[in-house]
CSV table of C-alpha atoms in Angstrom, one decimal:
chain,number,residue,atom,x,y,z
A,21,MET,CA,93.0,84.8,104.8
A,22,LYS,CA,91.2,84.1,101.7
A,23,THR,CA,94.5,84.1,99.7
A,24,ILE,CA,96.3,82.1,102.1
A,25,ILE,CA,93.6,79.0,102.4
A,26,LEU,CA,94.0,79.5,97.7
A,27,LEU,CA,98.0,79.3,98.1
A,28,SER,CA,97.4,76.6,100.8
A,29,LEU,CA,94.9,74.2,99.4
A,30,VAL,CA,97.2,74.9,95.8
A,31,PHE,CA,100.1,73.8,97.1
A,32,MET,CA,99.1,70.2,99.2
A,33,ALA,CA,97.5,69.7,95.3
A,34,MET,CA,100.6,70.2,94.2
A,35,GLY,CA,102.9,68.1,97.3
A,36,THR,CA,106.9,68.7,95.8
A,37,GLN,CA,106.1,71.1,93.2
A,38,ALA,CA,105.9,74.2,96.1
A,39,THR,CA,109.2,74.5,96.5
A,40,SER,CA,111.4,76.2,99.8
A,41,ILE,CA,110.9,79.3,98.5
A,42,ASP,CA,107.3,78.4,97.8
A,43,GLU,CA,106.6,77.9,101.6
A,44,GLN,CA,108.9,80.7,102.5
A,45,LEU,CA,106.6,83.1,101.0
A,46,LYS,CA,103.6,81.7,101.9
A,47,ALA,CA,104.5,82.6,105.6
A,48,LEU,CA,105.6,86.2,104.6
A,49,ILE,CA,102.3,86.8,102.5
A,50,GLU,CA,101.0,86.0,105.5
A,51,THR,CA,102.2,87.5,107.7
A,52,ASN,CA,102.0,91.0,106.0
A,53,ASN,CA,98.1,90.3,104.7
A,54,LEU,CA,99.2,90.6,101.1
A,55,GLN,CA,96.7,90.1,98.8
A,56,PRO,CA,95.5,90.7,94.9
A,57,LEU,CA,94.3,92.7,93.5
A,58,ASN,CA,91.2,93.1,91.7
A,59,LYS,CA,89.8,95.3,89.0
A,60,ALA,CA,88.3,98.4,89.5
A,61,PRO,CA,84.5,99.2,89.5
A,62,ARG,CA,83.3,100.5,86.1
A,63,ALA,CA,81.3,103.1,85.3
A,64,LYS,CA,78.7,103.3,82.2
A,65,ILE,CA,80.1,103.4,79.0
A,66,GLU,CA,79.2,107.2,78.3
A,67,ILE,CA,80.4,108.7,81.1
A,68,ILE,CA,83.7,106.9,80.2
A,69,ARG,CA,83.6,107.7,76.9
A,70,LEU,CA,82.8,111.8,78.3
A,71,GLY,CA,85.9,111.8,80.8
A,72,GLN,CA,87.8,110.0,76.8
A,73,ARG,CA,87.0,112.9,75.0
A,74,LEU,CA,87.9,115.2,78.0
A,75,PHE,CA,91.6,114.1,79.0
A,76,SER,CA,92.9,115.0,75.9
A,77,ASP,CA,90.6,118.2,75.9
A,78,ARG,CA,92.8,121.5,75.6
A,79,LYS,CA,89.5,123.6,75.8
A,80,LEU,CA,90.8,122.7,79.8
A,81,SER,CA,93.9,125.5,79.8
A,82,GLY,CA,93.6,128.6,79.8
A,83,ASN,CA,96.1,129.2,76.5
A,84,ARG,CA,94.3,125.8,75.3
A,85,ASP,CA,98.5,124.6,75.1
A,86,ILE,CA,98.1,121.9,77.3
A,87,THR,CA,95.7,118.6,77.7
A,88,CYS,CA,95.2,116.0,80.6
A,89,MET,CA,97.5,114.0,78.2
A,90,HIS,CA,101.1,116.3,78.3
A,91,CYS,CA,101.5,115.2,82.0
A,92,HIS,CA,99.8,112.1,82.5
A,93,HIS,CA,101.0,110.6,78.5
A,94,PRO,CA,99.7,107.1,78.0
A,95,ALA,CA,102.4,106.3,76.1
A,96,LEU,CA,104.8,107.5,79.1
A,97,GLY,CA,102.9,104.9,81.9
A,98,THR,CA,100.8,107.8,81.9
A,99,SER,CA,103.3,109.8,83.6
A,100,ASP,CA,106.1,112.5,81.7
A,101,ASN,CA,108.9,110.4,81.9
A,102,LEU,CA,110.3,114.2,82.7
A,103,PRO,CA,111.9,114.5,86.8
A,104,LEU,CA,109.4,117.7,86.9
A,105,PRO,CA,106.9,118.6,84.7
A,106,ILE,CA,106.5,121.5,82.1
A,107,GLY,CA,103.7,123.6,82.4
A,108,ALA,CA,100.9,125.5,79.9
A,109,GLY,CA,102.5,127.3,77.9
A,110,GLY,CA,105.7,124.5,76.7
A,111,GLU,CA,105.6,122.5,73.8
A,112,GLY,CA,106.2,118.9,73.5
A,113,LEU,CA,105.8,115.8,74.9
A,114,GLY,CA,108.6,113.9,77.4
A,115,GLN,CA,111.9,114.7,76.7
A,116,ASN,CA,111.1,116.5,74.1
A,117,ARG,CA,109.1,118.8,76.1
A,118,ARG,CA,111.1,122.6,76.0
A,119,GLN,CA,109.8,125.4,78.0
A,120,LEU,CA,109.5,128.2,75.8
A,121,GLY,CA,108.4,130.0,78.9
A,122,ALA,CA,106.6,127.9,81.0
A,123,LYS,CA,106.5,127.0,84.4
A,124,ILE,CA,108.9,124.2,85.7
A,125,ILE,CA,105.6,122.3,88.4
A,126,PRO,CA,107.7,121.7,91.4
A,127,ARG,CA,106.5,118.1,92.0
A,128,ASN,CA,106.5,114.6,90.0
A,129,SER,CA,103.6,114.1,87.3
A,130,PRO,CA,101.9,110.9,89.3
A,131,ALA,CA,101.1,108.2,87.0
A,132,LEU,CA,97.3,107.3,87.1
A,133,ILE,CA,97.4,103.8,86.8
A,134,ASN,CA,94.9,101.6,89.0
A,135,LEU,CA,93.2,105.0,91.1
A,136,GLY,CA,89.5,104.3,90.3
A,137,TYR,CA,89.6,102.6,93.8
A,138,THR,CA,87.3,103.6,96.5
A,139,GLU,CA,89.9,102.6,99.2
A,140,ILE,CA,92.3,105.6,97.6
A,141,THR,CA,91.3,108.2,99.8
A,142,ASP,CA,94.0,110.6,99.5
A,143,MET,CA,95.2,112.6,96.2
A,144,PHE,CA,98.5,114.2,95.3
A,145,TRP,CA,102.2,114.2,96.9
A,146,ASP,CA,100.9,115.3,100.1
A,147,GLY,CA,97.4,114.3,100.0
A,148,ARG,CA,95.3,118.0,99.5
A,149,VAL,CA,92.9,116.2,98.9
A,150,SER,CA,90.8,113.5,99.6
A,151,HIS,CA,87.3,112.3,100.3
A,152,ASP,CA,85.9,110.1,102.6
A,153,PRO,CA,84.4,106.8,101.3
A,154,LYS,CA,81.7,106.7,104.8
A,155,THR,CA,80.1,110.3,104.5
A,156,GLY,CA,81.6,111.4,100.5
A,157,GLU,CA,82.8,113.8,102.0
A,158,LEU,CA,85.6,116.1,100.6
A,159,GLN,CA,89.0,117.7,101.8
A,160,THR,CA,90.7,120.2,99.0
A,161,PRO,CA,92.0,123.4,98.6
A,162,GLU,CA,88.6,124.5,97.6
A,163,PRO,CA,86.5,125.6,100.7
A,164,ALA,CA,83.3,125.9,98.4
A,165,LEU,CA,84.0,121.9,98.1
A,166,ASN,CA,84.3,120.6,101.8
A,167,GLY,CA,82.7,119.3,104.6
A,168,LYS,CA,79.2,117.7,105.3
A,169,ASN,CA,77.9,120.9,103.8
A,170,PRO,CA,79.6,122.1,101.9
A,171,LYS,CA,78.3,125.5,100.0
A,172,ALA,CA,79.0,123.9,96.6
A,173,SER,CA,76.7,120.8,97.0
A,174,HIS,CA,75.8,121.0,93.2
A,175,ILE,CA,79.7,119.8,92.3
A,176,THR,CA,80.3,117.7,95.0
A,177,LYS,CA,77.1,115.3,94.4
A,178,TYR,CA,79.3,114.1,91.4
A,179,LEU,CA,82.8,114.1,93.4
A,180,THR,CA,82.7,110.6,94.1
A,181,SER,CA,85.7,109.7,94.8
A,182,SER,CA,89.6,111.3,96.0
A,183,LEU,CA,90.2,111.1,91.9
A,184,ALA,CA,87.1,112.5,90.9
A,185,ALA,CA,88.2,115.7,93.2
A,186,GLN,CA,91.6,115.7,92.1
A,187,VAL,CA,90.7,116.1,88.6
A,188,ILE,CA,89.9,119.0,88.4
A,189,PHE,CA,92.5,121.2,90.2
A,190,PRO,CA,94.8,121.2,87.5
A,191,ILE,CA,92.5,123.2,85.8
A,192,THR,CA,92.4,126.4,88.3
A,193,SER,CA,96.7,126.4,88.5
A,194,LYS,CA,98.3,129.0,86.4
A,195,GLU,CA,101.7,127.0,86.1
A,196,GLU,CA,100.1,123.5,85.1
A,197,MET,CA,96.9,124.9,82.9
A,198,ARG,CA,95.4,128.1,83.5
A,199,GLY,CA,98.3,130.0,82.0
A,200,PHE,CA,99.3,132.9,83.5
A,201,GLU,CA,97.7,135.7,80.5
A,202,ASN,CA,96.5,136.0,77.2
A,203,ASN,CA,93.4,133.8,77.8
A,204,GLU,CA,89.7,135.0,79.9
A,205,LEU,CA,90.8,131.6,82.5
A,206,ALA,CA,93.8,133.6,84.1
A,207,SER,CA,92.3,136.9,85.2
A,208,LEU,CA,90.0,135.3,87.3
A,209,ASN,CA,90.4,135.3,91.0
A,210,SER,CA,88.6,131.7,92.2
A,211,ASN,CA,88.2,128.2,91.2
A,212,LEU,CA,84.4,128.6,90.8
A,213,GLU,CA,84.9,131.0,88.4
A,214,ILE,CA,87.5,128.9,87.1
A,215,TRP,CA,85.6,126.3,86.5
A,216,ASN,CA,81.7,128.1,85.1
A,217,LYS,CA,84.1,129.6,82.3
A,218,VAL,CA,85.4,126.5,81.7
A,219,MET,CA,82.3,124.5,81.3
A,220,HIS,CA,81.2,127.5,79.2
A,221,ARG,CA,83.7,126.4,76.7
A,222,LEU,CA,82.9,122.6,76.8
A,223,ILE,CA,78.5,124.1,76.3
A,224,ASN,CA,78.6,127.1,74.3
A,225,GLY,CA,81.4,126.9,72.5
A,226,GLU,CA,82.5,126.4,68.9
A,227,GLN,CA,82.0,122.3,70.0
A,228,ALA,CA,78.4,123.4,71.8
A,229,THR,CA,76.1,120.8,70.3
A,230,PHE,CA,79.4,117.9,70.2
A,231,TYR,CA,79.4,117.9,73.9
A,232,GLN,CA,76.0,118.8,75.1
A,233,ASP,CA,75.2,115.5,73.3
A,234,LEU,CA,78.3,113.6,74.8
A,235,PHE,CA,77.3,115.4,78.2
A,236,SER,CA,73.8,114.2,77.9
A,237,LYS,CA,73.9,110.6,77.4
A,238,ALA,CA,76.6,110.8,79.5
A,239,PHE,CA,74.6,112.3,82.8
A,240,PRO,CA,70.7,112.2,81.8
A,241,GLU,CA,69.4,113.2,83.9
A,242,ILE,CA,70.3,116.8,83.9
A,243,LYS,CA,67.9,117.9,81.4
A,244,ASN,CA,69.3,121.9,80.7
A,245,HIS,CA,72.9,121.8,79.4
A,246,LYS,CA,73.4,124.9,82.1
A,247,ASP,CA,73.6,122.5,84.8
A,248,PHE,CA,76.4,121.0,83.8
A,249,ASN,CA,78.9,122.3,86.4
A,250,ILE,CA,83.1,121.3,87.0
A,251,GLY,CA,81.8,118.2,89.3
A,252,HIS,CA,80.5,115.8,85.8
A,253,VAL,CA,83.7,116.8,84.1
A,254,GLY,CA,85.7,115.4,87.5
A,255,ASN,CA,83.6,112.5,87.3
A,256,ALA,CA,84.3,111.9,83.9
A,257,LEU,CA,88.0,111.7,84.5
A,258,ALA,CA,88.3,110.1,87.5
A,259,ALA,CA,85.4,107.5,85.2
A,260,PHE,CA,87.7,107.3,82.3
A,261,ILE,CA,91.3,107.2,84.0
A,262,SER,CA,89.9,104.2,86.0
A,263,TYR,CA,88.9,102.4,83.6
A,264,ASN,CA,91.0,102.9,80.4
A,265,PHE,CA,93.8,102.8,83.6
A,266,ASN,CA,93.5,99.4,85.2
A,267,LEU,CA,96.1,96.9,84.7
A,268,VAL,CA,95.7,94.4,87.3
A,269,ASN,CA,97.4,90.9,85.8
A,270,THR,CA,100.3,90.8,87.0
A,271,PRO,CA,102.7,87.0,87.7
A,272,TYR,CA,102.3,88.3,91.4
A,273,ASP,CA,98.8,88.7,91.6
A,274,ARG,CA,98.1,84.9,89.9
A,275,TYR,CA,100.2,83.9,92.2
A,276,LEU,CA,98.1,85.1,95.2
A,277,ARG,CA,95.5,83.6,94.0
A,278,GLY,CA,97.5,80.0,94.2
A,279,ASP,CA,99.7,79.7,90.7
A,280,VAL,CA,102.8,78.7,92.0
A,281,HIS,CA,104.2,79.0,88.5
A,282,ALA,CA,102.5,82.2,88.3
A,283,MET,CA,106.5,84.1,89.3
A,284,ASN,CA,109.6,82.6,88.3
A,285,GLU,CA,112.3,81.9,90.9
A,286,PRO,CA,114.9,84.7,90.6
A,287,GLU,CA,110.6,87.0,91.0
A,288,LYS,CA,110.0,85.1,94.3
A,289,LYS,CA,113.4,85.2,95.8
A,290,GLY,CA,112.9,88.8,95.1
A,291,LEU,CA,109.6,88.9,96.2
A,292,LYS,CA,110.9,87.2,100.0
A,293,VAL,CA,113.7,90.4,99.6
A,294,PHE,CA,110.7,93.1,99.1
A,295,LEU,CA,109.3,91.4,102.0
A,296,THR,CA,112.4,90.9,104.7
A,297,ARG,CA,115.3,92.6,104.3
A,298,GLY,CA,114.4,94.8,101.6
A,299,LYS,CA,111.9,97.0,104.5
A,300,CYS,CA,110.0,97.6,101.3
A,301,VAL,CA,105.9,96.6,102.6
A,302,ASN,CA,106.8,98.7,105.6
A,303,CYS,CA,105.1,101.6,103.6
A,304,HIS,CA,104.0,99.4,100.3
A,305,ALA,CA,101.6,97.0,101.9
A,306,GLY,CA,97.7,96.4,100.9
A,307,LYS,CA,96.2,95.5,98.0
A,308,HIS,CA,97.4,98.1,96.1
A,309,LEU,CA,101.8,98.0,97.6
A,310,SER,CA,101.3,101.4,99.4
A,311,ASN,CA,99.8,102.0,102.9
A,312,PHE,CA,98.4,105.6,100.9
A,313,GLU,CA,100.6,107.4,104.5
A,314,TYR,CA,103.0,109.8,104.3
A,315,LYS,CA,106.8,109.5,104.8
A,316,THR,CA,109.8,110.8,104.9
A,317,THR,CA,112.2,108.7,102.8
A,318,GLY,CA,115.5,110.9,102.3
A,319,THR,CA,115.6,112.3,98.8
A,320,PRO,CA,117.6,114.4,97.4
A,321,GLN,CA,115.4,117.9,96.8
A,322,ILE,CA,115.2,119.9,93.5
A,323,ALA,CA,114.1,122.7,92.4
A,324,VAL,CA,114.4,125.2,89.8
A,325,LEU,CA,116.9,128.1,91.3
A,326,GLY,CA,115.7,130.8,93.3
A,327,SER,CA,112.4,129.0,94.0
A,328,ASP,CA,110.9,128.6,97.7
A,329,LYS,CA,110.1,124.7,97.0
A,330,ILE,CA,113.9,124.2,96.8
A,331,ASP,CA,112.6,123.2,100.7
A,332,ASP,CA,109.5,121.2,100.2
A,333,ARG,CA,108.4,120.5,103.0
A,334,GLY,CA,105.4,117.9,101.9
A,335,ARG,CA,102.3,117.1,103.7
A,336,PHE,CA,103.7,120.0,106.4
A,337,ASP,CA,102.3,122.8,104.4
A,338,VAL,CA,98.3,120.6,104.4
A,339,THR,CA,98.1,119.9,107.6
A,340,GLY,CA,100.6,122.0,109.5
A,341,VAL,CA,101.5,119.3,112.2
A,342,LYS,CA,105.6,119.1,112.8
A,343,ARG,CA,105.7,116.0,112.5
A,344,ASP,CA,104.7,115.6,108.6
A,345,LEU,CA,107.2,118.3,107.8
A,346,TYR,CA,108.7,116.2,105.1
A,347,LYS,CA,106.5,113.3,104.1
A,348,PHE,CA,105.5,112.8,100.8
A,349,ARG,CA,101.9,110.2,100.3
A,350,THR,CA,103.6,106.4,99.9
A,351,PRO,CA,102.5,105.8,96.0
A,352,PRO,CA,101.3,102.6,94.6
A,353,LEU,CA,103.9,99.6,92.9
A,354,ARG,CA,102.0,97.5,90.3
A,355,ASN,CA,103.4,98.7,86.9
A,356,ILE,CA,106.1,100.7,88.2
A,357,VAL,CA,108.1,99.7,85.8
A,358,LEU,CA,106.6,102.6,83.0
A,359,THR,CA,107.0,105.2,85.9
A,360,ALA,CA,110.2,106.5,85.4
A,361,PRO,CA,111.3,108.7,86.7
A,362,TYR,CA,111.2,108.4,90.6
A,363,MET,CA,110.6,110.1,94.0
A,364,HIS,CA,108.5,113.2,93.8
A,365,THR,CA,111.4,114.8,92.8
A,366,GLY,CA,111.8,112.9,90.4
A,367,VAL,CA,115.7,112.4,90.7
A,368,PHE,CA,116.1,108.3,90.2
A,369,LYS,CA,116.0,107.7,86.8
A,370,ASP,CA,115.9,103.9,86.8
A,371,LEU,CA,114.7,101.2,89.5
A,372,THR,CA,118.2,100.1,90.1
A,373,GLY,CA,118.7,104.2,92.0
A,374,VAL,CA,115.5,103.8,93.7
A,375,ILE,CA,116.7,101.0,95.7
A,376,GLU,CA,120.7,102.1,95.7
A,377,HIS,CA,118.8,104.7,97.4
A,378,TYR,CA,117.4,103.0,100.2
A,379,ASP,CA,120.5,100.6,100.5
A,380,ASN,CA,122.6,103.7,101.9
A,381,VAL,CA,120.5,106.8,102.5
A,382,LYS,CA,122.6,108.6,103.6
A,383,LYS,CA,125.3,108.4,100.9
A,384,SER,CA,122.4,109.3,98.3
A,385,MET,CA,122.0,112.3,100.2
A,386,ARG,CA,125.5,112.7,100.1
A,387,GLU,CA,126.5,112.0,96.5
A,388,PHE,CA,123.8,112.9,94.3
A,389,LYS,CA,124.3,115.7,92.0
A,390,VAL,CA,122.0,116.8,89.5
A,391,THR,CA,123.3,116.0,86.1
A,392,ASP,CA,123.5,116.6,82.9
A,393,GLU,CA,121.1,114.8,81.8
A,394,ILE,CA,118.7,116.6,84.1
A,395,GLN,CA,119.7,120.0,82.7
A,396,SER,CA,119.1,119.8,79.7
A,397,LEU,CA,115.4,119.0,80.4
A,398,TYR,CA,114.9,122.5,81.0
A,399,ASP,CA,116.0,125.8,80.6
A,400,GLU,CA,116.2,127.2,83.5
A,401,LYS,CA,118.6,126.2,86.6
A,402,ILE,CA,118.3,123.0,88.4
A,403,VAL,CA,119.8,122.5,91.6
A,404,LEU,CA,119.9,120.7,94.5
A,405,ASP,CA,119.3,121.9,98.1
A,406,THR,CA,123.0,121.6,100.4
A,407,ASP,CA,121.6,123.0,102.7
A,408,ALA,CA,122.6,120.7,105.6
A,409,LYS,CA,120.8,120.8,108.4
A,410,ARG,CA,117.8,120.8,105.9
A,411,ASN,CA,118.9,117.8,104.9
A,412,LYS,CA,119.8,116.5,108.4
A,413,LEU,CA,116.2,116.9,109.2
A,414,ARG,CA,115.4,115.1,106.3
A,415,PHE,CA,117.9,111.7,107.0
A,416,GLN,CA,116.8,112.4,111.4
A,417,LEU,CA,112.7,112.1,110.3
A,418,MET,CA,112.4,109.4,108.3
A,419,SER,CA,110.6,106.7,110.5
A,420,ILE,CA,112.2,103.3,108.9
A,421,GLY,CA,115.2,103.1,111.6
A,422,GLU,CA,117.2,100.6,109.5
A,423,LEU,CA,117.2,103.2,106.9
A,424,ARG,CA,119.1,105.5,108.8
A,425,LYS,CA,121.1,102.7,109.6
A,426,GLY,CA,121.5,101.3,106.0
A,427,LEU,CA,120.1,98.0,104.3
A,428,LYS,CA,123.3,96.7,103.0
A,429,LEU,CA,121.4,94.3,101.0
A,430,THR,CA,124.2,92.3,98.3
A,431,LYS,CA,123.9,92.0,95.3
A,432,SER,CA,122.3,89.0,94.7
A,433,GLU,CA,119.5,90.6,96.3
A,434,LYS,CA,119.3,93.8,94.7
A,435,ASP,CA,119.1,91.4,91.3
A,436,ASN,CA,116.5,90.0,92.7
A,437,LEU,CA,114.3,92.7,93.7
A,438,LEU,CA,114.7,94.5,90.6
A,439,ILE,CA,113.8,91.9,89.2
A,440,PHE,CA,110.5,91.8,91.2
A,441,LEU,CA,109.4,95.7,91.3
A,442,ARG,CA,110.2,94.9,87.3
A,443,ASP,CA,108.9,92.2,85.9
A,444,ALA,CA,106.2,90.7,88.9
A,445,LEU,CA,104.5,93.9,89.3
A,446,SER,CA,104.3,94.2,85.8
A,447,ASP,CA,100.8,93.4,83.9
A,448,ASP,CA,100.8,91.2,81.4
A,449,ARG,CA,99.4,93.0,78.5
A,450,ILE,CA,102.3,95.4,78.6
A,451,LYS,CA,105.1,92.5,78.1
A,452,SER,CA,102.9,91.8,74.7
A,453,ASN,CA,101.8,94.8,73.8
A,454,SER,CA,103.9,98.0,74.1
A,455,GLU,CA,100.9,100.3,72.9
A,456,ILE,CA,98.9,99.0,75.8
A,457,LEU,CA,98.4,101.9,77.3
A,458,SER,CA,96.9,103.8,74.4
A,459,GLN,CA,93.6,104.7,75.0
A,460,GLU,CA,91.0,102.1,73.8
A,461,LYS,CA,88.2,102.5,71.6
A,462,LEU,CA,85.1,103.1,72.9
């Protein structure tokens, strides 16, 4: 409502300068309760500094061969620019990364932009990590962290957001960071053992004095070094991610705050398509341009030849509820131009591909092929799920009926929608400085 009052006052003050498209958008903004996104709360600088160091430290991985940055690189929009990530054992970054025996991770690497908000309660494409900001309770793949009275309460005390809980799980995955052999983490049998061993590396390893100092400054209430735990790691990583990748000064946000000149005419027309014929707002709503619900979108499913993830059932594998079959978490959209390729399988290399998919999902599913461009990124064979029964379900389970019928957008509507997504949702610092996502000096 505050946004609508602001826009109304501005339009009244500017008289004829507020155009017909502005008046149309005013009504649509009110109907859809769109709001600008304010900057995320910032943790104290000592915690952010610790998180910055951990984000780029190979000691979090079993064989010390991969960091958080390999799949979430600042120069690659906090993702990795690959359809499917290449995990522990690979070498290189982005599309220059090579497998060399590493495993291919079955889902696209999500971007880390604007995740430091308590209202974002679920993480991962399937939502297997969640945090209730009212009760502080977690639900995760590790039972010791879950519920009202968690067994590992000394850890959960510091996992104060879904992001803080999420970031400690790639460490436990053999495919992602732990590795399969030749390190002391690979043979451990529980997440708690793995996390304890990682803490031993940090606090008692070759950089013990350095890390003891960083942890002590970040969490001065801890008087004995042996009492630092993986919860402190999660808290610090989340603090750094929230601070460093918080990009909210977009033309769209300034427009919602009342600057009718913040967006140009094509961007405004694109927003109108977004809110009307494009049906985008059905899922990409609210402050974050996501309702963070789980949706079936008819996305072509790819996987490594022989992998059971050729039938990736998404949220269903977490809940076991039939209505969650083939559903995946709706991502937020600010700065989306940075984070290609798109969808949970990374099958669309640009936003044009995403728009064309949603315009005619049936055609997209029928005509999609694993291109030579995709295959060239991997040593293993990448295949498309062509199972007719599964693909029929993926199509029929889409919750937005118009997507099954086809949107039938005009070329002009598609062009304007692309301009809105690409330009109006991008923080101005991105446009003026290509290095803005490099890690800031703290």
